[in-house]
Coordinates of C-alpha atoms and ligand atoms in Angstrom, one line a residue:
M1 CA 0.0 0.0 0.0
L2 CA 1.1 3.6 -0.6
R3 CA -0.2 4.4 2.8
T4 CA 0.2 3.1 6.4
H5 CA -3.2 4.3 7.7
T6 CA -6.5 5.7 6.4
C7 CA -7.6 9.2 7.0
G8 CA -10.1 8.0 9.6
E9 CA -7.9 5.9 11.7
L10 CA -5.4 7.9 13.8
R11 CA -6.0 8.7 17.4
I12 CA -4.1 10.2 20.3
E13 CA -2.6 6.7 21.0
Q14 CA -0.6 7.0 17.8
V15 CA 1.2 10.2 18.8
N16 CA 4.9 10.2 17.8
Q17 CA 4.4 7.5 15.2
T18 CA 5.6 8.2 11.6
V19 CA 2.7 7.5 9.2
T20 CA 1.9 7.9 5.6
L21 CA -1.6 8.9 4.4
C22 CA -3.1 9.2 1.0
G23 CA -6.2 11.1 0.0
W24 CA -7.9 14.1 -1.5
V25 CA -7.4 17.7 -0.4
Q26 CA -10.7 18.8 1.2
K27 CA -9.6 22.2 2.4
V28 CA -6.5 24.4 2.7
R29 CA -6.0 27.0 5.4
D30 CA -2.8 29.2 5.1
T31 CA -2.1 31.9 7.7
G32 CA 1.4 32.5 6.3
G33 CA 3.3 31.1 9.3
L34 CA 1.1 28.1 9.7
M35 CA -0.7 26.0 7.2
W36 CA -3.3 23.2 7.5
I37 CA -4.8 20.8 5.0
D38 CA -7.8 18.6 5.6
L39 CA -7.0 15.3 3.9
R40 CA -10.0 13.1 3.0
D41 CA -10.6 9.5 2.0
R42 CA -13.7 7.3 2.4
Y43 CA -12.8 6.6 6.1
G44 CA -12.6 10.2 7.3
I45 CA -10.6 13.3 7.5
T46 CA -7.1 13.9 9.0
Q47 CA -5.5 17.3 9.4
L48 CA -2.0 17.8 8.0
S49 CA 0.0 20.7 9.4
F50 CA 3.0 22.7 8.1
E51 CA 5.1 25.4 9.7
E52 CA 6.9 28.2 7.9
N53 CA 9.9 27.9 10.3
S54 CA 10.2 24.2 10.7
S55 CA 8.9 22.5 7.5
E56 CA 11.3 22.0 4.7
A57 CA 11.0 24.6 1.9
S58 CA 10.2 22.1 -0.8
V59 CA 7.4 20.5 1.3
L60 CA 5.9 24.0 2.0
E61 CA 6.2 24.8 -1.7
T62 CA 4.3 21.6 -2.7
A63 CA 1.7 22.3 0.0
R64 CA 1.1 25.8 -1.3
S65 CA 0.6 24.4 -4.8
L66 CA -2.3 22.2 -3.7
G67 CA -5.9 22.9 -4.6
R68 CA -9.1 21.2 -3.7
E69 CA -9.4 17.5 -4.7
F70 CA -5.7 17.1 -5.5
V71 CA -4.7 13.5 -4.7
V72 CA -1.6 13.5 -2.4
K73 CA 0.6 11.3 -0.3
A74 CA 1.8 12.8 3.0
T75 CA 4.3 11.3 5.4
G76 CA 4.9 12.8 8.8
T77 CA 4.7 12.4 12.6
V78 CA 1.4 12.2 14.5
V79 CA 1.3 15.0 17.0
E80 CA -1.3 16.1 19.6
R81 CA -3.3 19.1 18.3
F82 CA -3.1 22.4 20.0
S83 CA -6.8 23.2 19.3
K84 CA -8.8 20.0 19.2
N85 CA -11.8 19.2 17.1
D86 CA -14.4 17.1 18.9
K87 CA -16.6 16.8 15.9
I88 CA -14.4 14.3 14.1
P89 CA -12.8 11.0 15.4
T90 CA -9.3 12.1 14.4
G91 CA -9.8 15.6 15.9
Q92 CA -7.3 15.1 18.7
I93 CA -4.3 14.8 16.4
E94 CA -2.7 16.1 13.3
I95 CA 0.2 15.1 11.1
K96 CA 3.3 17.2 11.0
V97 CA 4.3 16.6 7.4
T98 CA 7.9 15.9 6.5
D99 CA 7.3 14.6 3.0
L100 CA 4.5 15.6 0.5
E101 CA 3.9 14.2 -2.9
V102 CA 1.2 15.1 -5.4
L103 CA -0.1 11.9 -6.9
N104 CA -2.4 13.7 -9.2
P105 CA -3.6 17.3 -9.5
S106 CA -7.3 18.2 -9.9
E107 CA -9.2 20.7 -11.8
I108 CA -11.4 22.9 -9.6
P109 CA -14.4 20.7 -9.0
P110 CA -17.7 22.0 -10.4
F111 CA -19.3 21.9 -6.9
I112 CA -18.1 21.7 -3.3
I113 CA -17.5 18.2 -2.2
E114 CA -19.0 18.6 1.3
D115 CA -22.2 17.5 3.0
N116 CA -23.7 20.9 2.3
T117 CA -22.8 21.1 -1.4
D118 CA -23.5 24.1 -3.6
G119 CA -24.1 21.7 -6.5
G120 CA -27.7 21.2 -7.9
E121 CA -29.1 17.9 -8.8
D122 CA -28.2 18.1 -12.6
L123 CA -24.6 19.1 -12.0
R124 CA -24.1 16.4 -9.3
M125 CA -25.5 13.8 -11.7
K126 CA -23.2 14.9 -14.5
Y127 CA -20.3 14.5 -12.2
R128 CA -21.7 11.7 -10.2
Y129 CA -18.2 10.3 -9.6
L130 CA -17.5 13.5 -7.6
D131 CA -20.9 13.4 -5.9
L132 CA -20.0 9.9 -4.7
R133 CA -17.1 11.4 -2.8
R134 CA -19.5 13.1 -0.5
N135 CA -20.2 11.4 2.8
E136 CA -23.9 11.5 2.6
V137 CA -24.0 9.8 -0.8
R138 CA -21.3 7.2 0.0
E139 CA -23.0 6.2 3.2
K140 CA -26.1 5.4 1.3
L141 CA -24.2 3.0 -1.0
Q142 CA -22.4 1.5 2.0
L143 CA -25.8 0.9 3.6
R144 CA -26.9 -0.8 0.4
S145 CA -23.8 -3.0 0.4
R146 CA -24.3 -4.1 4.0
M147 CA -27.9 -4.9 3.2
A148 CA -27.0 -7.0 0.2
I149 CA -24.5 -8.9 2.2
A150 CA -26.9 -9.6 5.1
I151 CA -29.5 -10.8 2.6
R152 CA -27.1 -13.2 0.9
N153 CA -25.9 -14.6 4.2
Y154 CA -29.4 -15.1 5.5
L155 CA -30.7 -16.8 2.3
A156 CA -27.5 -18.9 2.0
E157 CA -28.1 -20.1 5.5
Q158 CA -31.6 -21.1 4.6
E159 CA -30.2 -23.3 1.8
F160 CA -31.1 -20.9 -1.0
I161 CA -28.9 -21.2 -4.1
E162 CA -27.9 -18.1 -6.0
V163 CA -28.3 -18.6 -9.7
E164 CA -27.8 -16.1 -12.5
T165 CA -30.3 -15.9 -15.3
P166 CA -29.9 -14.4 -18.7
V167 CA -30.3 -10.7 -19.5
L168 CA -30.9 -11.2 -23.2
I169 CA -34.3 -12.9 -23.3
K170 CA -37.5 -12.8 -25.2
S171 CA -40.2 -10.2 -25.1
T172 CA -43.0 -11.3 -22.8
P173 CA -46.1 -9.6 -21.7
E174 CA -45.4 -9.2 -18.0
G175 CA -47.2 -5.9 -17.6
A176 CA -44.7 -3.1 -18.5
R177 CA -43.1 -2.3 -21.8
D178 CA -39.9 -4.3 -22.6
F179 CA -36.6 -2.8 -23.6
V180 CA -35.6 -4.6 -26.8
V181 CA -32.1 -5.3 -28.2
P182 CA -31.6 -6.1 -31.9
S183 CA -29.7 -9.3 -32.7
R184 CA -26.9 -8.9 -35.3
M185 CA -26.6 -12.6 -35.9
N186 CA -30.3 -13.0 -36.3
P187 CA -31.3 -10.1 -38.5
G188 CA -34.8 -8.7 -38.0
E189 CA -35.0 -10.4 -34.6
F190 CA -34.8 -8.9 -31.1
Y191 CA -34.0 -9.9 -27.6
A192 CA -35.8 -8.3 -24.7
L193 CA -34.3 -7.3 -21.4
P194 CA -36.1 -9.1 -18.5
Q195 CA -38.7 -7.3 -16.6
S196 CA -37.9 -9.9 -14.0
P197 CA -36.4 -13.5 -14.1
Q198 CA -39.9 -14.8 -13.5
T199 CA -40.1 -17.7 -16.0
F200 CA -36.4 -18.7 -15.4
K201 CA -36.9 -19.0 -11.7
Q202 CA -39.9 -21.2 -12.3
L203 CA -37.9 -23.3 -14.7
L204 CA -35.3 -23.7 -12.0
M205 CA -38.0 -25.2 -9.7
V206 CA -38.8 -27.6 -12.5
S207 CA -35.1 -28.4 -12.5
G208 CA -35.3 -29.3 -8.8
F209 CA -33.3 -26.3 -7.4
D210 CA -35.9 -26.1 -4.7
R211 CA -34.7 -22.7 -3.2
Y212 CA -33.4 -20.1 -5.5
F213 CA -32.5 -16.5 -5.1
Q214 CA -30.7 -13.8 -7.0
I215 CA -30.0 -10.1 -6.5
V216 CA -30.7 -9.1 -10.0
K217 CA -31.3 -6.2 -12.4
C218 CA -34.7 -5.9 -14.0
F219 CA -35.7 -3.6 -16.8
R220 CA -39.0 -1.9 -17.5
D221 CA -39.6 0.8 -20.1
E222 CA -42.1 2.8 -18.1
D223 CA -42.6 6.5 -17.5
L224 CA -40.5 7.4 -14.6
R225 CA -41.4 8.9 -11.2
A226 CA -39.3 9.6 -8.2
D227 CA -39.4 5.9 -7.1
R228 CA -38.9 4.4 -10.5
Q229 CA -35.9 3.7 -12.6
P230 CA -35.7 1.9 -16.0
E231 CA -33.3 -0.5 -14.5
F232 CA -33.7 -1.5 -10.9
T233 CA -32.7 -4.4 -8.6
Q234 CA -34.8 -7.1 -7.2
I235 CA -34.1 -9.7 -4.5
D236 CA -35.7 -12.4 -6.5
C237 CA -36.7 -15.7 -4.8
E238 CA -38.5 -18.9 -5.5
M239 CA -39.3 -22.0 -3.4
S240 CA -40.7 -25.5 -4.2
F241 CA -43.1 -27.6 -2.2
V242 CA -44.5 -24.6 -0.4
N243 CA -47.8 -23.0 0.3
Q244 CA -48.5 -19.3 0.8
D245 CA -47.8 -19.4 4.6
D246 CA -44.4 -21.0 4.0
V247 CA -43.4 -18.2 1.6
L248 CA -44.7 -15.5 3.9
G249 CA -43.1 -17.1 7.0
N250 CA -39.7 -17.4 5.3
F251 CA -39.5 -13.9 3.9
E252 CA -40.9 -12.4 7.1
G253 CA -37.9 -14.1 8.6
M254 CA -35.6 -12.5 6.1
T255 CA -37.2 -9.0 6.7
R256 CA -36.8 -9.4 10.4
H257 CA -33.2 -10.5 10.1
L258 CA -32.4 -7.4 8.0
F259 CA -34.1 -5.0 10.3
E260 CA -32.3 -6.4 13.3
K261 CA -29.0 -6.7 11.7
I262 CA -28.9 -3.3 9.9
K263 CA -31.2 -1.1 11.9
G264 CA -31.4 -2.8 15.3
V265 CA -35.2 -2.8 15.0
S266 CA -37.1 -5.9 16.1
F267 CA -40.8 -6.5 15.6
E268 CA -43.1 -8.0 18.2
G269 CA -45.4 -10.7 17.0
D270 CA -46.2 -11.8 13.5
F271 CA -46.5 -9.2 10.7
P272 CA -50.2 -8.4 10.4
R273 CA -52.1 -9.6 7.4
M274 CA -54.9 -7.9 5.6
D275 CA -56.8 -9.0 2.5
Y276 CA -56.9 -6.8 -0.5
A277 CA -60.6 -6.1 -0.2
E278 CA -60.2 -5.0 3.4
A279 CA -57.2 -2.8 2.6
M280 CA -59.2 -1.1 -0.1
R281 CA -62.2 -0.6 2.2
R282 CA -60.3 0.7 5.1
Y283 CA -57.5 2.6 3.4
G284 CA -58.4 2.9 -0.3
S285 CA -55.0 1.4 -1.2
D286 CA -53.4 -2.0 -1.7
K287 CA -50.4 -0.6 0.2
P288 CA -51.8 1.1 3.2
D289 CA -49.5 3.1 5.5
I290 CA -50.6 1.7 8.9
R291 CA -48.3 3.8 11.0
F292 CA -51.4 5.9 11.7
G293 CA -55.1 5.3 11.9
M294 CA -57.4 7.8 10.2
E295 CA -59.3 4.9 8.7
F296 CA -62.1 5.4 6.2
V297 CA -65.7 5.7 7.6
E298 CA -68.6 5.1 5.2
L299 CA -71.2 7.7 5.9
N300 CA -73.9 6.9 3.4
E301 CA -76.4 5.9 6.0
V302 CA -76.1 9.2 7.9
A303 CA -75.4 11.6 5.1
Q304 CA -77.8 10.6 2.4
N305 CA -81.4 11.6 1.8
K306 CA -81.2 14.9 3.6
G307 CA -81.5 16.9 0.4
F308 CA -77.8 17.4 -0.4
N309 CA -77.7 16.3 -4.0
V310 CA -74.0 15.6 -4.3
F311 CA -74.2 13.0 -1.5
D312 CA -77.6 11.6 -2.5
Q313 CA -76.3 10.8 -6.0
A314 CA -73.0 9.3 -4.8
E315 CA -72.3 5.6 -4.6
L316 CA -70.1 6.2 -1.6
V317 CA -69.8 9.0 1.0
L318 CA -66.5 8.6 2.7
G319 CA -65.0 10.3 5.7
I320 CA -61.8 10.4 7.7
C321 CA -61.4 11.9 11.1
A322 CA -58.4 14.2 11.7
K323 CA -57.8 14.2 15.5
G324 CA -57.5 17.6 17.1
C325 CA -57.8 19.5 13.8
A326 CA -61.1 21.4 14.5
E327 CA -59.1 24.6 14.8
Y328 CA -58.1 24.4 11.1
T329 CA -58.4 27.9 9.6
R330 CA -60.3 28.8 6.5
K331 CA -57.0 29.0 4.7
Q332 CA -55.9 25.5 5.8
L333 CA -59.3 24.1 4.8
D334 CA -59.1 25.8 1.4
A335 CA -55.6 24.3 1.0
L336 CA -57.0 20.8 1.6
T337 CA -59.8 21.5 -0.9
N338 CA -57.2 22.6 -3.4
F339 CA -55.2 19.5 -2.7
V340 CA -58.1 17.1 -3.5
K341 CA -59.0 19.1 -6.6
R342 CA -55.5 18.7 -8.0
P343 CA -55.6 16.7 -11.3
Q344 CA -53.5 14.0 -9.6
V345 CA -56.2 13.5 -7.0
G346 CA -59.2 14.5 -9.1
A347 CA -62.0 15.1 -6.6
K348 CA -64.6 17.7 -7.4
G349 CA -64.7 19.1 -3.9
M350 CA -64.4 18.3 -0.2
V351 CA -66.9 18.7 2.7
Y352 CA -65.6 19.3 6.2
V353 CA -67.2 19.1 9.7
K354 CA -65.5 20.8 12.6
C355 CA -66.4 19.2 15.9
N356 CA -66.0 22.3 18.1
P357 CA -64.7 22.0 21.6
D358 CA -68.1 23.3 22.9
G359 CA -69.9 20.3 21.4
S360 CA -71.4 22.2 18.5
F361 CA -70.6 21.4 14.8
K362 CA -69.6 23.7 11.9
S363 CA -69.6 22.3 8.4
S364 CA -69.3 23.4 4.9
V365 CA -72.8 21.9 4.3
D366 CA -74.7 23.5 7.2
K367 CA -77.5 24.4 4.8
F368 CA -78.5 20.8 4.4
Y369 CA -77.6 19.3 7.7
S370 CA -78.8 20.0 11.3
Q371 CA -76.6 19.8 14.3
E372 CA -78.2 16.5 15.1
D373 CA -77.3 15.2 11.6
L374 CA -73.7 16.2 12.0
K375 CA -73.6 14.7 15.5
A376 CA -74.6 11.4 13.9
W377 CA -71.7 11.7 11.4
A378 CA -69.3 12.4 14.1
E379 CA -70.5 9.4 16.2
K380 CA -70.2 7.2 13.2
A381 CA -66.7 8.4 12.6
G382 CA -65.7 8.2 16.2
A383 CA -65.0 11.9 16.1
E384 CA -64.8 13.8 19.4
A385 CA -64.9 17.5 20.3
G386 CA -61.8 19.1 18.8
D387 CA -61.7 16.8 15.8
L388 CA -62.2 17.5 12.1
L389 CA -64.1 15.3 9.7
L390 CA -63.1 15.4 6.0
V391 CA -65.6 13.9 3.6
L392 CA -65.4 13.0 -0.1
S393 CA -68.1 11.3 -2.3
G394 CA -68.6 9.7 -5.6
N395 CA -68.1 6.4 -7.2
T396 CA -66.7 3.8 -4.9
D397 CA -63.3 3.0 -6.4
T398 CA -62.5 6.6 -7.3
T399 CA -63.6 8.0 -4.0
R400 CA -61.5 5.5 -2.1
K401 CA -58.4 6.3 -4.2
Q402 CA -59.0 10.1 -3.7
M403 CA -59.5 9.6 0.0
N404 CA -56.3 7.5 0.2
E405 CA -54.4 10.6 -1.2
L406 CA -56.1 12.9 1.3
R407 CA -55.4 10.5 4.2
L408 CA -51.7 10.2 3.3
H409 CA -51.5 14.0 2.9
M410 CA -53.1 14.6 6.3
G411 CA -50.8 11.9 7.8
T412 CA -47.8 13.8 6.5
E413 CA -49.2 17.2 7.5
L414 CA -49.8 16.0 11.1
G415 CA -46.4 14.3 11.4
L416 CA -47.9 10.9 11.8
R417 CA -45.6 9.2 9.3
D418 CA -42.4 9.0 11.3
K419 CA -39.5 7.7 9.3
D420 CA -38.1 5.9 12.3
V421 CA -41.2 3.9 12.9
F422 CA -41.6 0.7 10.8
K423 CA -45.0 -1.0 10.3
P424 CA -44.9 -4.0 8.0
L425 CA -48.1 -5.5 6.6
W426 CA -48.8 -8.5 4.4
V427 CA -51.5 -7.7 1.9
V428 CA -53.0 -11.0 0.6
D429 CA -55.7 -12.3 -1.6
F430 CA -55.3 -9.9 -4.5
P431 CA -57.7 -10.2 -7.4
L432 CA -56.4 -12.5 -10.1
L433 CA -57.5 -10.3 -12.9
E434 CA -57.9 -6.6 -13.5
W435 CA -60.1 -5.0 -16.1
D436 CA -58.2 -2.7 -18.4
E437 CA -60.4 0.1 -19.8
E438 CA -58.0 0.8 -22.6
T439 CA -57.7 -2.6 -24.2
E440 CA -61.2 -3.7 -22.9
R441 CA -60.0 -7.0 -21.5
Y442 CA -58.7 -8.6 -18.4
H443 CA -55.0 -8.4 -17.5
A444 CA -53.2 -10.4 -14.8
M445 CA -53.0 -8.2 -11.8
H446 CA -49.7 -9.8 -10.7
H447 CA -48.6 -11.8 -13.7
P448 CA -50.0 -14.7 -15.8
F449 CA -48.2 -17.4 -13.8
T450 CA -50.1 -16.6 -10.5
S451 CA -52.5 -19.3 -9.4
P452 CA -56.1 -18.6 -8.7
K453 CA -57.6 -19.6 -5.3
Q454 CA -58.9 -23.1 -5.7
E455 CA -62.3 -22.2 -4.2
D456 CA -62.7 -19.3 -6.7
M457 CA -61.9 -21.3 -9.8
V458 CA -65.6 -21.8 -10.5
K459 CA -66.0 -18.1 -11.0
L460 CA -63.4 -17.9 -13.7
D461 CA -66.0 -18.1 -16.5
T462 CA -68.9 -16.3 -14.8
A463 CA -67.3 -13.5 -12.7
P464 CA -63.6 -13.4 -13.6
G465 CA -63.2 -10.1 -11.8
E466 CA -64.1 -11.7 -8.5
V467 CA -61.6 -14.5 -8.6
R468 CA -58.9 -14.1 -6.0
A469 CA -55.3 -15.1 -6.5
N470 CA -52.7 -16.7 -4.2
A471 CA -50.8 -13.5 -4.4
Y472 CA -49.3 -11.3 -1.7
D473 CA -47.4 -8.1 -1.2
L474 CA -45.2 -7.0 1.7
V475 CA -45.9 -3.4 2.5
I476 CA -43.9 -1.3 4.9
N477 CA -45.0 2.2 5.8
G478 CA -47.2 2.4 2.7
V479 CA -44.4 1.3 0.4
E480 CA -44.7 -1.9 -1.6
I481 CA -41.5 -3.6 -0.7
G482 CA -42.1 -7.0 -2.2
G483 CA -44.7 -9.1 -4.1
G484 CA -45.2 -12.6 -5.2
S485 CA -47.5 -15.5 -5.6
I486 CA -48.0 -19.2 -5.5
R487 CA -47.6 -20.2 -9.1
I488 CA -49.6 -22.3 -11.5
H489 CA -47.7 -25.6 -12.0
D490 CA -50.4 -27.4 -14.0
K491 CA -50.3 -27.1 -17.7
G492 CA -54.1 -27.3 -18.1
I493 CA -54.6 -24.4 -15.6
Q494 CA -51.9 -22.3 -17.2
K495 CA -53.5 -22.8 -20.6
L496 CA -56.8 -21.8 -19.1
M497 CA -55.2 -18.7 -17.6
F498 CA -53.7 -17.7 -21.0
K499 CA -57.1 -18.1 -22.5
H500 CA -58.7 -15.8 -20.0
L501 CA -56.0 -13.2 -20.7
G502 CA -57.0 -13.2 -24.3
F503 CA -54.2 -15.3 -25.8
T504 CA -55.1 -17.8 -28.5
D505 CA -53.5 -21.3 -28.1
E506 CA -51.0 -20.3 -30.8
E507 CA -50.1 -17.1 -29.2
A508 CA -49.6 -18.8 -25.8
K509 CA -47.5 -21.5 -27.4
A510 CA -45.4 -18.9 -29.3
Q511 CA -44.8 -16.8 -26.1
F512 CA -44.6 -19.4 -23.4
G513 CA -44.3 -22.8 -25.1
F514 CA -41.1 -23.5 -23.2
L515 CA -42.9 -23.1 -19.8
M516 CA -45.9 -25.2 -20.9
D517 CA -43.5 -27.8 -22.2
A518 CA -41.6 -27.8 -18.9
F519 CA -44.8 -28.3 -17.0
E520 CA -45.1 -31.7 -18.9
Y521 CA -42.0 -33.0 -17.1
G522 CA -42.8 -33.0 -13.4
A523 CA -43.2 -29.4 -12.3
P524 CA -43.3 -29.2 -8.5
P525 CA -45.8 -26.9 -6.7
H526 CA -43.9 -23.7 -6.2
G527 CA -44.1 -20.1 -5.3
G528 CA -42.0 -17.1 -4.6
I529 CA -41.5 -13.4 -4.1
A530 CA -39.4 -10.5 -5.3
F531 CA -38.4 -7.6 -3.2
G532 CA -37.6 -4.2 -4.7
F533 CA -34.1 -3.8 -3.3
D534 CA -33.7 -0.1 -4.2
R535 CA -36.9 0.7 -2.4
L536 CA -35.9 -1.4 0.6
C537 CA -32.6 0.5 0.8
A538 CA -34.4 3.9 0.5
L539 CA -36.8 2.8 3.3
F540 CA -33.9 1.8 5.5
G541 CA -32.1 5.0 4.8
G542 CA -35.2 7.1 5.5
S543 CA -35.5 8.5 2.0
D544 CA -38.4 8.6 -0.5
S545 CA -36.2 8.4 -3.6
I546 CA -34.6 5.2 -4.7
R547 CA -32.1 7.2 -6.9
D548 CA -30.1 8.1 -3.9
Y549 CA -29.3 4.4 -3.3
I550 CA -28.2 3.7 -6.9
A551 CA -24.6 4.5 -7.7
F552 CA -25.3 5.7 -11.2
P553 CA -29.0 6.4 -11.6
K554 CA -30.9 7.8 -14.5
N555 CA -32.9 11.0 -14.4
T556 CA -36.7 11.3 -14.9
S557 CA -36.3 11.2 -18.7
G558 CA -34.4 7.9 -18.4
R559 CA -31.1 9.6 -19.2
D560 CA -27.7 9.0 -17.7
V561 CA -26.4 12.5 -18.0
M562 CA -22.9 11.5 -17.0
I563 CA -22.2 9.1 -19.8
D564 CA -24.8 10.8 -22.0
S565 CA -27.0 7.8 -22.7
P566 CA -29.1 6.9 -24.5
A567 CA -27.2 8.1 -27.6
A568 CA -27.3 7.7 -31.3
V569 CA -25.2 4.8 -32.8
D570 CA -23.3 5.3 -36.0
S571 CA -24.7 4.2 -39.3
K572 CA -22.2 1.3 -39.5
Q573 CA -23.6 -0.3 -36.4
L574 CA -27.1 0.1 -37.8
D575 CA -26.0 -1.5 -41.1
E576 CA -24.6 -4.5 -39.2
L577 CA -27.9 -4.9 -37.5
G578 CA -29.7 -4.6 -40.9
M579 CA -31.6 -1.6 -39.4
S580 CA -32.4 1.9 -40.5
L581 CA -34.1 4.7 -38.6
K582 CA -37.4 6.2 -39.7
A583 CA -36.8 9.8 -40.5
Ligands
LIG1 N1 -41.6 -11.5 -10.8 C1 -42.5 -10.9 -9.9 C2 -42.4 -9.4 -10.1 O1 -41.4 -8.9 -10.6 C3 -42.3 -11.2 -8.5 C4 -42.8 -12.6 -8.2 O2 -43.9 -13.0 -8.5 O3 -41.9 -13.4 -7.6 O4 -43.2 -8.6 -9.6

């Protein structure tokens, strides 16, 4: 090694030792007579010192030539500092430098490489390799690394085998759009990048691997949001000879292990389970944040038939109770109304009822409802004096979705979504199929390989929308962390499923012939799950954005602004592929 120690290592115990450090120049302070340099590496910062009278002239000259982010090697003696810095672990000492070598100079960096940087997002992404020098960013990737190692260790101990699956595969209708890659050797044909290794892990079960996992890149060509990236990482797992409880139990174990190992958080009792229908009824979401209550209350019975047209015509009148918010001002209530009217939420309006401390009620619909009426609402909603009821109405599904947004907004506004509190929840019994308005047919809610519940099979022909699946999600703090299902392992049922998804026999054979064939050769009952690893890291790190936990992320237009990708390819490459671009 070029160094004897790292920049985070030396303490008072090492005083008088001769050491050599290597690192980047963080800061230079020169008073003329005395000079200090903060030297940084990934382990910390150590102060180097120079003295006009005692340092060698050549050393001083080199020191004075240094700029920010120069890479240097410094040799000297560890001495006790005159003025100590309690904020850093090396703050008791400094190095009296006797030898200084510039290993590489640096241009002035485009932003300050410190916790409080002056660099905006775009600039930091363009120079991501410099951004990664910052503590805050590096620590996130270190957390990610520790988590990946803990997961590998846990699963290996449970006899899971890590198997890599191909990245150049075939386009399959898994839900999102595929990224496609032209094949030079097979002109006119394309590979697709996997949206997940789903069919491969199922084939591995047919092969008898029994317990598989992989920390693997998946690719989906979707419009991006803060928590989406075109390429992202899954902890992908599959098991044979299991039922739903086995899978949930095993991965609850993995989740607990991770929380204990990485965050020192342990959970009492089993993770709660809630079926999809109940989650929608109580929270209007298949990923409810159960860190706080504010559950939905259906008010049809007490709010309808009193002459208020909007409610009378609504399929659902839905309320939530915001504890202690009766004092909300006109301005605050207007802001809430504006919130629900935003296009992203889409409500036409909002009704409020203030449960005043004196026992009276004040609402935005006082014209239609007596004090007695409003009291009945409050009782139904469990609202007490001092609370505020917020009410939306309309068609059931839409109103629930809108109320979900309002509930989460209120939860945030009232500080009920504490980043340091973790509330896991298994959501189970998802519908098998989902009606798609655009294509006017059913789609698999999870994916086409998910098994229907045995007892619901009879409804496949008559009421397909009511068939429930052996599918489950792990939700933590309102974030979908993982999802999976018990799979179909019977060729006949798989065929039936494809039929219900609108595939002809020929289409099913062309797309998934390999899987159907495999099911002819002794496919074991199997099921699995995949965790969104980037999201899990963000959750552990207390952040909403997965990009912070990805070393080289893409921006919201799917661009890597550092390497400038995607980019045009030259015409020779296109020729080799037998391709030309439409003008
Ligand atoms: N492959 C599925 C997904 O990516 C997860 C699973 O069913 O195991 O959502």
